Amino acid sequence: MAALVATSMGVVREVLGDSVVDEVDEPIVDYIANVLADQDFDFGPPDGHGIFDALGELLIDARCVYDREHCLEVCAKLCEKLGSHGIVKPKQAVRSLAAPLRMNAGMEEEKAPKKTEYIFDAPPLSSRDKAKIERNKRKEDRQREAQYEMHVAEMEALRAGMPPVYVNHSNVGGSTIRDIHMQNFSVTVGGRDLIQDQTLTLAFGRHYGLIGRNGTGKTSLLRAMAQHAIDGIPRNCQILHVEQEVTGDDTTALQCVLNADVERVQLMQEEARLGQQLKDLEDETESNQSLDKIKDGLDKDAISKRLEEIYKRLEYIDADAAEARAASILAGLSFTPEMQLKNTKAFSGGWRMRIALARALFIEPDLLLLDEPTNHLDLHAVLWLETYLLKWPKTFIVVSHAREFLNTVVTDILHLHGKKLHAYKGDYDTFERTREEHLKNQMKAFETNEKARGHMQEFIDKFRYNAKRASLVQSRIKALERMEHVDAVVSDPDYKFEFPTPEDRPGPPIISFSDASFGYPGGPILFKNLNFGIDLDSRIAMVGSNGIGKSTILKLISGDLQPTSGTVFRSPKVRMAVFSQHHVDGLDLTVNPLLYMMRCFPGVPEQKLRSHLGSFGVSGNLALQSMYTLSGGQKSRVAFAKITFKKPHIILLDEPSNHLDLDAVEALIQGSAYIPGRSADGKNTPSGSAVFYFVVKLSLGCNPKIVLYYCR
């Protein structure tokens, strides 16, 4: 090795020259010589690039060469000289084999045994340890239930503390409310800030659409306004938040709406009482008793005078037209005359919610707050509500995720994003265009600002310690401090609804109806002699007015109901998933989504459940948040995750877009459109799920029937 190093040193001195080598530090020269003498050194091609790659920068920095070109020239000479001394050895040529070579030739044919996983056998738990774990679980469950009950009690107390809102026939308590100015307000729920330091002005007569992603605080803002918990709202301002359904009792739907006019009800009750007293006095007069007799402290003249006042007041408040107006509102919300006379306890939660909406429209408060009013409304009711709200004379705020509804009824958009409220003029389509343009401008301003900042900072860093440029550096620092900060564009994360693909594909028939009829006991026949089938490539949509039986036929398909006559065949190998209108009723609100899934599917690894929840937008801290704190749309996504975990072949969705925000609805559309079974171009794929997606028109009459329209 020493001989090779000596030879290498001689070649280096010969090529570089003694004068150059003597000026370079001795360790550097020794290092170069040792590298070139190394038997494992790869010299590469004869042009010296191998030497240049290894030592080029060192030769340039040590000033052994002038520049890069000179360095390449020197490296080529070194390679040539070292080759003449036998240090650079030629590489063996690579040749191709004449025939393929089996690498396992001559080896044993037996397969190598798989490496068994080492499983750590923990010591078995004693009965005492098991009992302790169970006690801790029960304790945690009790704590969660106590927190949930406390939350429910707080919500009930808040609702009870809201000022009652009734029909107001006078201006007692102040002049008519016009504009409302709310300044520097914040909304906090459960220690979490939803809105921070915002200012909002509601102009009289404007119709506002409040939009934002699920969980941003839209409903919490409406509750705070209804409770007058925000400074700037006049105390005499009547605010009605349509959030809770009416109580089910023996009151008819029509009377429940009319009871919102408290003054009218009280006057009519007093009129009936005084009328009866007057009749009793007249009966006593006819019995030849004294005309001056007083009964119950009232004489005939006083009763007559009070009745006259009552009649004048009833005429002033237009009491005679109240019943017709209430009936008209209920009819617009799809209540038939017979339904209007039914007791409220006979209606489902969705119908009682409509009665609450009818009461609100009948009252006409100063500020009406509507939270997703189109949920559970059929198309005719939605169209009627649009027409009614267009003529609304006062201010209202509506939370809705229906694009066409917002485009029709609102004049302004309030966008809740990043704990801030942004106001836009115009309908939803105008908002989208305006916001897109605003985001583009903000992105350009941010990039320009960052470029200017970077240029100044580069100058400061380069000349910070240069005494000659100290004044220039200081001026740049001051200019940088004065420069206005432009926020970066923060976009919402994209939603994805990823429906899992079934690994198996049952053969036909899947589901078939044969002369199936159904009617509830004591009621009319809803369906008669149904004959149709469903396969794994079906995409079916069911439309029709409320109460006509759409949910009922889904229950017939799923097996929750059985036909009164005929048969419904369901393949025993088919897995079904059902998303119902009232999916929240089936969720355990005391636990978080992850714990809920772990209880529904015991034994499944936690990471797998987290991944599945994440495929429906329930990820991160949201998966660990108690479900009673989630918004309606977030609870819907948990329900989607639950019903699809076992990879169903058939998915039945009953009003799945309720509570979902616009981005989530779009994600649901995209997710269902790409469910395996039929690709985007309509071609069949090997395996998949069936979703209820053909258009079905239901019609009532003497012969209930289903008309199928097959769509392409």
XYZ file of C-alpha atoms in Angstrom:
712
model
C 0.000 0.000 0.000
C 2.896 2.345 0.824
C 4.349 1.801 -2.660
C 1.004 2.721 -4.245
C 0.790 5.866 -2.121
C 4.334 6.862 -3.106
C 3.542 6.273 -6.773
C 0.327 8.264 -6.439
C 2.184 11.126 -4.732
C 4.739 11.205 -7.552
C 1.977 11.382 -10.181
C 0.247 14.224 -8.306
C 3.515 16.227 -8.136
C 4.185 15.546 -11.819
C 0.741 16.686 -12.968
C 0.208 19.632 -10.619
C 3.845 20.737 -10.441
C 6.098 20.973 -7.421
C 5.546 24.702 -7.000
C 1.783 24.205 -6.628
C 2.065 21.177 -4.347
C 4.496 22.933 -2.019
C 2.024 25.791 -1.467
C -0.785 23.401 -0.458
C -1.064 22.127 3.106
C 0.652 18.758 3.507
C -2.460 16.950 4.967
C -4.459 17.867 1.863
C -1.780 16.509 -0.474
C -1.513 13.306 1.578
C -5.274 12.898 1.504
C -5.379 13.252 -2.314
C -2.575 10.742 -2.751
C -4.197 8.204 -0.400
C -7.580 8.488 -2.138
C -6.023 7.845 -5.554
C -3.997 4.907 -4.198
C -7.057 3.203 -2.671
C -7.677 -0.107 -4.471
C -11.464 0.274 -4.085
C -11.533 3.746 -5.634
C -13.773 3.940 -8.719
C -11.889 5.953 -11.355
C -14.797 5.671 -13.786
C -14.274 6.492 -17.470
C -10.781 7.533 -18.709
C -11.867 11.207 -19.017
C -11.216 11.643 -15.269
C -14.808 12.316 -14.152
C -14.447 9.763 -11.362
C -11.531 11.719 -9.871
C -13.346 15.015 -10.475
C -16.477 13.811 -8.597
C -14.382 12.714 -5.611
C -11.706 15.420 -5.416
C -12.774 18.224 -7.766
C -14.140 20.618 -5.121
C -11.117 20.016 -2.890
C -8.677 20.789 -5.728
C -10.548 24.011 -6.562
C -10.814 25.157 -2.912
C -7.121 24.371 -2.278
C -6.241 26.472 -5.353
C -4.475 23.573 -7.025
C -6.352 24.477 -10.210
C -7.753 27.691 -11.652
C -11.352 26.736 -12.374
C -13.698 23.870 -13.218
C -12.397 23.381 -16.779
C -8.790 23.334 -15.614
C -9.795 20.859 -12.882
C -11.359 18.483 -15.430
C -8.203 18.706 -17.528
C -5.969 17.912 -14.520
C -8.217 15.001 -13.465
C -7.982 13.508 -16.971
C -4.143 13.721 -16.842
C -4.094 12.117 -13.375
C -6.276 9.261 -14.648
C -3.978 8.751 -17.647
C -0.720 8.815 -15.635
C -2.104 6.561 -12.879
C -3.262 4.142 -15.553
C 0.253 3.969 -17.017
C 1.556 3.027 -13.552
C -1.034 0.259 -13.221
C -3.045 1.891 -10.485
C -6.154 2.336 -12.664
C -7.300 -1.163 -13.512
C -9.695 -1.731 -16.423
C -13.143 -3.019 -15.454
C -14.262 -6.426 -16.629
C -16.679 -6.244 -19.523
C -20.278 -7.230 -18.841
C -21.513 -10.033 -21.054
C -25.017 -11.367 -21.565
C -25.882 -14.959 -20.797
C -26.579 -17.280 -23.690
C -29.523 -18.814 -21.831
C -31.625 -17.858 -18.821
C -30.222 -18.956 -15.504
C -32.448 -20.258 -12.742
C -31.177 -18.829 -9.512
C -32.865 -21.546 -7.456
C -31.313 -24.406 -9.463
C -30.036 -27.108 -7.138
C -31.933 -25.788 -4.147
C -34.502 -27.831 -2.276
C -38.046 -27.578 -3.594
C -39.581 -27.317 -0.149
C -40.894 -23.921 0.770
C -39.140 -22.148 3.560
C -41.295 -22.074 6.678
C -42.908 -18.748 7.404
C -41.577 -16.893 10.345
C -44.088 -17.147 13.117
C -44.989 -13.944 14.865
C -43.873 -13.749 18.415
C -46.887 -13.205 20.583
C -46.211 -11.843 23.988
C -48.153 -13.891 26.471
C -49.101 -11.545 29.249
C -49.841 -13.099 32.613
C -53.531 -13.924 32.899
C -55.653 -11.380 34.698
C -56.874 -12.369 38.072
C -60.550 -12.136 38.940
C -59.700 -9.172 41.138
C -58.039 -7.309 38.242
C -60.970 -8.073 35.943
C -63.412 -6.764 38.527
C -61.316 -3.615 38.912
C -61.321 -3.002 35.150
C -65.088 -3.468 35.016
C -65.561 -1.041 37.918
C -63.448 1.578 36.110
C -65.500 1.123 32.934
C -68.762 1.533 34.830
C -67.368 4.603 36.573
C -66.396 6.189 33.238
C -69.837 5.381 31.822
C -71.517 7.028 34.825
C -69.332 10.109 34.422
C -70.195 10.375 30.725
C -73.898 9.953 31.436
C -73.727 12.583 34.183
C -72.029 15.031 31.809
C -74.658 14.352 29.158
C -77.514 14.809 31.626
C -75.923 18.056 32.799
C -75.713 19.211 29.180
C -79.379 18.339 28.589
C -80.382 20.171 31.780
C -78.415 23.249 30.693
C -80.089 23.236 27.281
C -83.534 22.897 28.889
C -82.738 25.753 31.253
C -81.617 27.915 28.335
C -84.818 27.180 26.427
C -86.901 27.875 29.514
C -85.054 31.160 30.016
C -85.797 32.391 26.509
C -88.337 35.214 26.471
C -91.733 33.955 25.232
C -92.683 35.141 21.771
C -96.324 35.649 20.833
C -98.261 37.628 18.268
C -97.773 41.302 19.091
C -100.664 43.565 18.114
C -99.271 46.771 19.575
C -96.049 48.730 19.900
C -95.977 48.585 23.685
C -92.402 48.506 24.979
C -90.874 50.687 22.307
C -91.045 51.568 18.663
C -90.888 49.000 15.877
C -87.477 47.340 15.714
C -85.480 48.332 12.666
C -81.766 47.617 12.222
C -79.922 45.473 14.793
C -76.260 46.249 15.533
C -74.226 43.568 17.330
C -70.670 44.643 18.116
C -67.603 42.790 19.420
C -69.439 39.625 20.376
C -68.146 36.095 20.824
C -69.898 32.735 21.075
C -68.423 30.011 23.270
C -69.847 26.521 23.822
C -68.351 24.030 26.272
C -65.192 26.102 26.663
C -64.615 26.094 22.899
C -64.638 29.412 21.021
C -66.831 29.203 17.939
C -66.978 32.917 17.065
C -64.482 35.523 18.268
C -64.755 39.332 18.378
C -67.159 39.845 15.505
C -69.428 42.742 14.536
C -72.653 42.241 12.609
C -75.433 44.563 11.455
C -78.807 43.145 10.427
C -80.685 45.610 8.232
C -84.454 45.685 8.587
C -86.287 43.739 5.899
C -83.203 41.907 4.640
C -83.226 38.116 4.334
C -79.970 36.502 5.451
C -78.680 33.034 4.674
C -76.243 31.732 7.320
C -73.874 29.142 5.850
C -70.746 27.332 6.956
C -69.426 23.851 7.484
C -70.947 21.480 10.023
C -69.719 22.241 13.531
C -68.640 25.851 12.924
C -71.321 27.245 15.276
C -74.299 28.305 13.153
C -76.954 26.888 15.494
C -75.065 28.166 18.556
C -75.099 31.685 17.087
C -78.864 31.518 16.520
C -79.396 30.284 20.098
C -77.309 33.120 21.510
C -79.351 35.640 19.525
C -82.660 34.093 20.644
C -81.521 34.306 24.272
C -80.586 37.995 23.846
C -77.103 36.953 25.001
C -75.381 39.273 22.497
C -74.941 42.960 23.239
C -76.680 45.237 20.797
C -79.954 43.301 20.511
C -82.789 45.474 21.886
C -84.552 43.942 24.872
C -87.972 44.566 23.300
C -86.952 42.816 20.063
C -89.052 39.709 19.470
C -86.718 36.918 18.303
C -88.093 33.462 17.545
C -85.741 30.528 16.919
C -87.531 27.578 15.306
C -85.487 24.770 16.783
C -87.742 22.425 18.758
C -90.924 20.642 17.769
C -94.185 21.451 19.543
C -95.279 19.298 22.470
C -97.608 16.456 21.591
C -100.920 16.783 23.488
C -104.676 16.881 22.889
C -104.545 20.292 21.195
C -105.320 20.223 17.477
C -102.691 21.366 15.011
C -104.806 24.363 13.996
C -105.484 25.412 17.583
C -101.793 24.980 18.444
C -100.954 27.618 15.844
C -103.803 29.895 16.935
C -102.666 29.696 20.570
C -99.591 31.702 19.552
C -101.934 34.739 19.451
C -102.265 34.958 23.229
C -104.232 38.208 23.232
C -106.810 36.798 20.842
C -107.176 33.607 22.884
C -107.581 35.529 26.147
C -110.118 37.918 24.651
C -112.167 35.086 23.190
C -112.090 33.189 26.500
C -113.197 36.313 28.358
C -115.898 36.905 25.756
C -117.227 33.368 26.246
C -117.175 33.737 30.057
C -118.915 37.131 30.048
C -121.419 35.924 27.473
C -122.367 33.041 29.752
C -122.703 35.396 32.719
C -124.900 37.737 30.670
C -127.082 34.793 29.654
C -127.433 33.746 33.293
C -128.500 37.282 34.267
C -131.072 37.351 31.471
C -132.441 34.001 32.664
C -132.813 35.411 36.179
C -134.613 38.470 34.776
C -137.096 36.234 32.996
C -137.738 34.492 36.345
C -139.226 37.786 37.655
C -136.224 38.557 39.839
C -134.973 42.079 40.496
C -133.222 43.766 37.574
C -130.754 45.363 39.957
C -129.510 42.021 41.306
C -125.777 41.567 41.045
C -124.183 38.204 40.485
C -120.495 37.574 41.041
C -119.819 41.275 41.416
C -120.934 42.128 37.861
C -124.193 43.633 36.687
C -125.648 43.515 33.210
C -124.483 46.986 32.174
C -120.885 46.354 33.203
C -120.815 43.058 31.329
C -122.250 44.663 28.212
C -119.719 47.477 28.362
C -116.802 45.061 28.706
C -118.114 42.903 25.864
C -118.266 45.970 23.657
C -114.616 46.715 24.419
C -113.676 43.111 23.648
C -115.498 43.168 20.296
C -113.745 46.391 19.303
C -110.363 44.946 20.225
C -111.037 41.682 18.370
C -112.016 43.685 15.327
C -108.871 45.809 15.659
C -106.569 42.769 15.760
C -108.512 41.137 12.902
C -109.325 38.085 15.020
C -111.803 36.693 12.489
C -109.076 36.298 9.852
C -106.604 34.583 12.210
C -108.063 31.098 11.807
C -108.102 31.346 8.025
C -104.475 32.596 8.009
C -103.335 29.786 10.301
C -105.144 27.191 8.193
C -103.559 28.626 5.043
C -100.055 28.329 6.522
C -100.673 24.735 7.633
C -102.090 23.873 4.207
C -98.953 25.280 2.577
C -96.898 22.937 4.756
C -98.921 19.958 3.415
C -101.498 19.669 6.239
C -104.852 18.557 4.858
C -108.057 19.909 6.487
C -108.460 16.577 8.292
C -104.852 16.684 9.564
C -105.321 20.230 10.881
C -108.045 18.935 13.232
C -105.961 16.031 14.554
C -104.324 16.210 17.983
C -100.630 17.098 17.949
C -99.777 13.910 19.865
C -100.927 11.904 16.827
C -98.151 13.385 14.646
C -94.550 12.217 14.298
C -91.624 14.416 15.242
C -91.191 15.671 11.674
C -94.823 16.789 11.425
C -94.718 18.462 14.862
C -91.655 20.351 13.632
C -93.809 21.640 10.767
C -96.381 22.845 13.298
C -93.594 24.743 15.101
C -92.621 26.323 11.769
C -96.261 27.253 11.108
C -96.480 28.914 14.548
C -93.387 30.974 13.801
C -94.738 32.131 10.441
C -98.072 32.958 12.090
C -96.437 35.048 14.848
C -94.277 37.172 12.495
C -91.591 38.141 15.068
C -89.212 41.057 14.599
C -86.385 38.620 13.835
C -87.130 35.091 12.651
C -84.399 32.457 12.981
C -84.888 29.316 10.886
C -82.518 26.365 11.303
C -82.707 24.082 8.250
C -86.465 24.533 7.724
C -86.560 22.404 4.568
C -85.610 19.199 6.417
C -88.465 16.682 6.170
C -90.424 18.964 3.811
C -91.602 17.584 0.500
C -91.095 19.483 -2.744
C -94.504 21.194 -2.701
C -94.018 22.412 0.866
C -90.550 23.742 0.041
C -91.870 25.656 -2.967
C -94.689 27.114 -0.856
C -92.231 28.142 1.879
C -90.014 29.837 -0.704
C -92.962 31.878 -1.971
C -94.058 32.771 1.566
C -90.592 33.892 2.687
C -90.110 36.004 -0.426
C -92.978 38.196 0.842
C -91.716 38.260 4.446
C -91.824 41.933 5.509
C -89.314 41.741 8.368
C -85.808 40.364 8.911
C -84.995 36.666 9.050
C -81.880 34.489 9.168
C -82.094 31.007 7.682
C -79.578 28.197 8.007
C -79.944 25.962 4.982
C -77.809 23.638 2.905
C -80.156 23.699 -0.085
C -78.562 25.776 -2.831
C -81.747 26.476 -4.799
C -83.641 27.440 -1.640
C -80.948 29.953 -0.689
C -80.831 31.354 -4.205
C -84.569 31.979 -4.047
C -85.236 33.428 -0.587
C -82.123 35.282 0.642
C -80.800 38.739 -0.170
C -77.533 38.402 1.772
C -75.163 35.617 2.781
C -73.428 35.354 6.174
C -70.470 32.981 5.855
C -69.152 31.543 9.135
C -65.566 30.408 8.605
C -62.547 30.292 10.890
C -64.454 31.808 13.866
C -65.295 34.841 11.745
C -68.472 36.078 10.063
C -68.205 37.480 6.553
C -71.179 39.252 4.949
C -71.858 39.133 1.198
C -74.600 40.806 -0.820
C -76.688 38.648 -3.109
C -77.807 35.030 -3.243
C -75.680 31.900 -2.841
C -74.443 31.763 -6.443
C -73.348 35.395 -6.200
C -71.585 34.594 -2.924
C -69.663 31.737 -4.537
C -68.459 33.937 -7.393
C -67.572 36.831 -5.082
C -65.731 34.620 -2.604
C -63.791 32.847 -5.341
C -62.658 36.201 -6.704
C -61.821 37.389 -3.185
C -59.717 34.296 -2.496
C -57.830 34.761 -5.785
C -57.056 38.388 -4.894
C -56.036 37.398 -1.373
C -53.702 34.720 -2.747
C -52.093 37.238 -5.126
C -51.711 39.788 -2.323
C -50.205 37.153 -0.033
C -47.697 36.006 -2.653
C -46.710 39.610 -3.438
C -46.345 40.399 0.254
C -44.257 37.296 0.928
C -42.036 38.037 -2.070
C -41.388 41.601 -0.870
C -40.734 40.403 2.672
C -38.366 37.714 1.450
C -36.433 40.201 -0.692
C -36.022 42.607 2.246
C -35.092 39.829 4.654
C -32.484 38.498 2.220
C -30.882 41.964 2.024
C -30.923 42.254 5.831
C -29.353 38.820 6.336
C -26.692 39.469 3.709
C -25.499 42.879 4.964
C -26.463 42.743 8.661
C -22.793 42.823 9.775
C -21.545 45.143 7.034
C -20.677 48.491 8.641
C -20.833 50.366 5.322
C -24.471 49.303 4.762
C -25.695 49.590 8.363
C -28.029 52.508 7.583
C -29.555 50.659 4.628
C -30.074 47.539 6.755
C -31.807 49.544 9.489
C -34.125 51.211 6.978
C -35.048 47.782 5.554
C -35.770 46.467 9.071
C -38.089 49.398 9.800
C -39.801 49.021 6.422
C -40.307 45.308 7.133
C -41.908 46.106 10.494
C -44.221 48.667 8.902
C -45.252 46.337 6.087
C -48.861 45.190 6.414
C -49.317 41.497 7.131
C -51.495 39.579 4.653
C -53.089 36.360 5.907
C -52.550 33.218 3.916
C -55.576 31.635 2.253
C -56.813 28.854 4.529
C -59.044 26.443 2.647
C -61.356 23.920 4.248
C -60.166 20.338 3.926
C -61.886 18.382 1.190
C -64.691 16.069 2.232
C -64.697 12.486 1.014
C -67.376 9.862 1.446
C -65.634 6.589 0.671
C -68.125 3.740 0.599
C -66.272 0.419 1.098
C -66.361 -2.195 -1.648
C -67.883 -5.603 -0.788
C -65.437 -8.444 -1.300
C -68.152 -10.898 -2.341
C -70.925 -10.646 -4.914
C -74.081 -12.678 -4.287
C -75.758 -14.101 -7.327
C -79.259 -13.154 -8.475
C -82.002 -12.907 -7.469
C -81.139 -10.242 -4.882
C -84.505 -8.698 -3.939
C -87.791 -9.225 -5.736
C -91.384 -8.158 -5.031
C -94.104 -10.546 -6.233
C -97.691 -9.216 -6.014
C -96.763 -7.572 -2.705
C -99.335 -5.340 -0.992
C -99.111 -3.459 2.276
C -101.244 -1.326 4.553
C -100.953 -0.463 8.240
C -103.589 -2.007 10.548
C -106.725 0.102 10.499
C -105.486 2.194 7.581
C -105.806 2.155 3.800
C -103.741 -0.023 1.475
C -100.561 1.904 0.621
C -99.219 -0.461 -2.041
C -101.016 -3.098 -4.059
C -99.589 -5.881 -6.233
C -96.006 -4.600 -6.432
C -93.803 -6.457 -8.903
C -90.206 -5.312 -9.339
C -86.667 -6.380 -8.495
C -83.355 -4.924 -7.394
C -79.904 -6.098 -8.472
C -76.397 -5.050 -7.463
C -76.107 -2.550 -10.299
C -79.281 -0.621 -9.448
C -79.251 3.105 -8.771
C -82.718 4.120 -7.607
C -84.210 7.409 -6.370
C -87.612 7.471 -4.696
C -89.645 10.676 -4.837
C -93.157 11.566 -3.743
C -95.088 13.751 -1.332
C -94.771 13.325 2.424
C -96.832 10.567 4.010
C -97.277 8.674 0.775
C -95.123 5.738 1.878
C -91.517 6.218 0.744
C -90.049 5.200 4.093
C -92.525 2.336 4.321
C -91.353 0.738 1.092
C -87.751 1.018 2.285
C -88.779 -0.911 5.409
C -90.387 -3.553 3.201
C -87.136 -3.887 1.282
C -84.992 -4.082 4.431
C -87.325 -6.573 6.126
C -88.420 -4.303 8.989
C -91.983 -4.711 7.666
C -93.654 -7.677 5.979
C -96.255 -7.393 3.189
C -99.882 -8.024 4.117
C -100.172 -10.123 0.965
C -97.771 -11.387 -1.683
C -94.074 -12.018 -1.099
C -90.820 -10.097 -0.856
C -87.743 -12.253 -1.500
C -84.412 -11.180 0.012
C -81.248 -13.141 -0.696
C -79.822 -14.455 2.601
C -76.300 -13.644 1.380
C -77.041 -9.960 0.875
C -75.956 -7.454 3.529
C -78.090 -4.316 3.809
C -77.421 -0.941 5.429
C -80.201 1.521 6.220
C -79.779 5.246 6.866
C -83.050 6.467 8.388
C -84.475 9.973 8.698
C -84.132 9.874 12.483
C -80.662 8.338 12.617
C -79.702 10.485 15.616
C -82.192 8.578 17.772
C -80.055 5.459 17.328
C -76.768 7.080 18.412
C -75.426 6.948 21.956
C -74.799 10.646 22.510
C -72.944 10.103 25.799
C -69.837 8.642 24.097
C -67.474 9.816 21.364
C -67.632 8.453 17.789
C -64.622 6.163 18.235
C -65.955 4.577 21.449
C -69.367 4.232 19.821
C -67.858 2.317 16.885
C -65.806 0.161 19.271
C -69.002 -0.808 21.100
C -70.835 -1.518 17.848
C -67.972 -3.648 16.496
C -66.136 -5.207 19.462
C -62.793 -6.808 18.741
C -62.013 -4.622 15.698
C -58.636 -2.820 16.010
C -58.955 0.814 17.004
C -56.850 2.018 14.066
C -59.162 0.320 11.581
C -62.196 2.024 13.133
C -60.395 5.373 13.117
C -59.525 4.928 9.451
C -63.145 4.110 8.582
C -64.451 7.131 10.504
C -61.880 9.262 8.701
C -63.235 8.123 5.327
C -66.422 10.036 6.232
C -64.696 13.144 7.567
C -64.711 12.176 11.271
C -61.010 12.294 12.080
C -58.549 13.725 14.575
C -60.015 15.268 17.713
C -63.495 15.112 16.224
C -63.474 11.329 16.656
C -62.786 11.811 20.388
C -65.404 14.513 20.997
C -68.609 13.605 22.851
C -71.385 13.148 20.315
C -73.838 15.401 22.124
C -71.483 18.276 21.249
C -71.460 17.409 17.528
C -73.621 19.167 14.971
C -76.388 17.379 13.105
C -74.222 16.935 10.012
C -71.345 15.479 12.019
C -73.712 12.978 13.659
C -74.948 12.022 10.184
C -71.396 11.208 9.127
C -70.971 8.975 12.198
C -74.180 7.175 11.211
C -72.821 6.707 7.659
C -69.623 5.225 9.080
C -71.562 2.776 11.217
C -73.919 1.427 8.543
C -71.161 0.959 5.941
C -68.480 -0.648 8.125
C -69.483 -4.223 7.203
C -69.343 -3.437 3.467
C -73.040 -3.802 2.618
C -74.237 -4.847 -0.816
C -77.375 -2.691 -0.639
C -77.514 0.773 0.922
C -80.936 2.324 1.608
C -80.735 6.072 2.242
C -83.806 7.843 3.649
C -83.277 11.611 3.197
C -79.491 11.334 3.639
C -78.744 14.999 2.880
C -80.594 16.319 5.963
C -78.216 18.278 8.225
C -75.238 17.875 5.859
C -73.564 21.101 4.745
C -73.200 21.893 1.060
C -69.656 20.490 0.799
C -70.718 17.288 2.562
C -73.740 16.933 0.261
C -71.438 17.278 -2.741
C -69.095 14.660 -1.220
C -72.076 12.340 -0.679
C -73.114 12.775 -4.310
C -69.604 12.027 -5.527
C -69.217 9.097 -3.145
C -72.512 7.467 -4.125
C -71.880 8.111 -7.816
C -68.631 6.145 -7.638
C -69.838 3.270 -5.495
C -68.480 0.143 -7.227
C -71.139 -1.647 -9.182
C -71.545 0.946 -11.920
C -68.761 3.188 -13.045
C -69.107 6.850 -13.931
C -69.688 6.038 -17.600
C -72.522 3.636 -16.773
C -70.617 0.410 -17.435
C -70.989 -2.482 -15.022
C -68.035 -3.459 -12.848
C -67.346 -6.880 -11.344
C -68.565 -6.219 -7.801
C -70.495 -3.587 -5.989
C -73.362 -2.250 -3.949
C -76.855 -1.216 -4.918
C -78.111 2.177 -3.830
C -81.762 3.197 -4.062
C -81.407 5.369 -7.123
C -84.050 4.814 -9.734
C -86.698 7.503 -10.029
C -89.915 6.248 -8.466
C -93.150 8.173 -8.668
C -95.723 7.246 -6.028
C -99.358 8.124 -6.615
C -102.395 7.700 -4.361
C -105.920 6.849 -5.386
C -108.282 3.914 -5.602
C -105.439 1.782 -6.927
C -102.157 2.716 -5.216
C -99.297 2.036 -7.559
C -95.612 2.589 -8.243
C -94.481 3.832 -11.628
C -90.832 3.086 -12.456
C -88.893 5.335 -14.801
C -85.551 3.824 -15.797
C -82.949 6.538 -16.257
C -79.715 6.519 -18.213
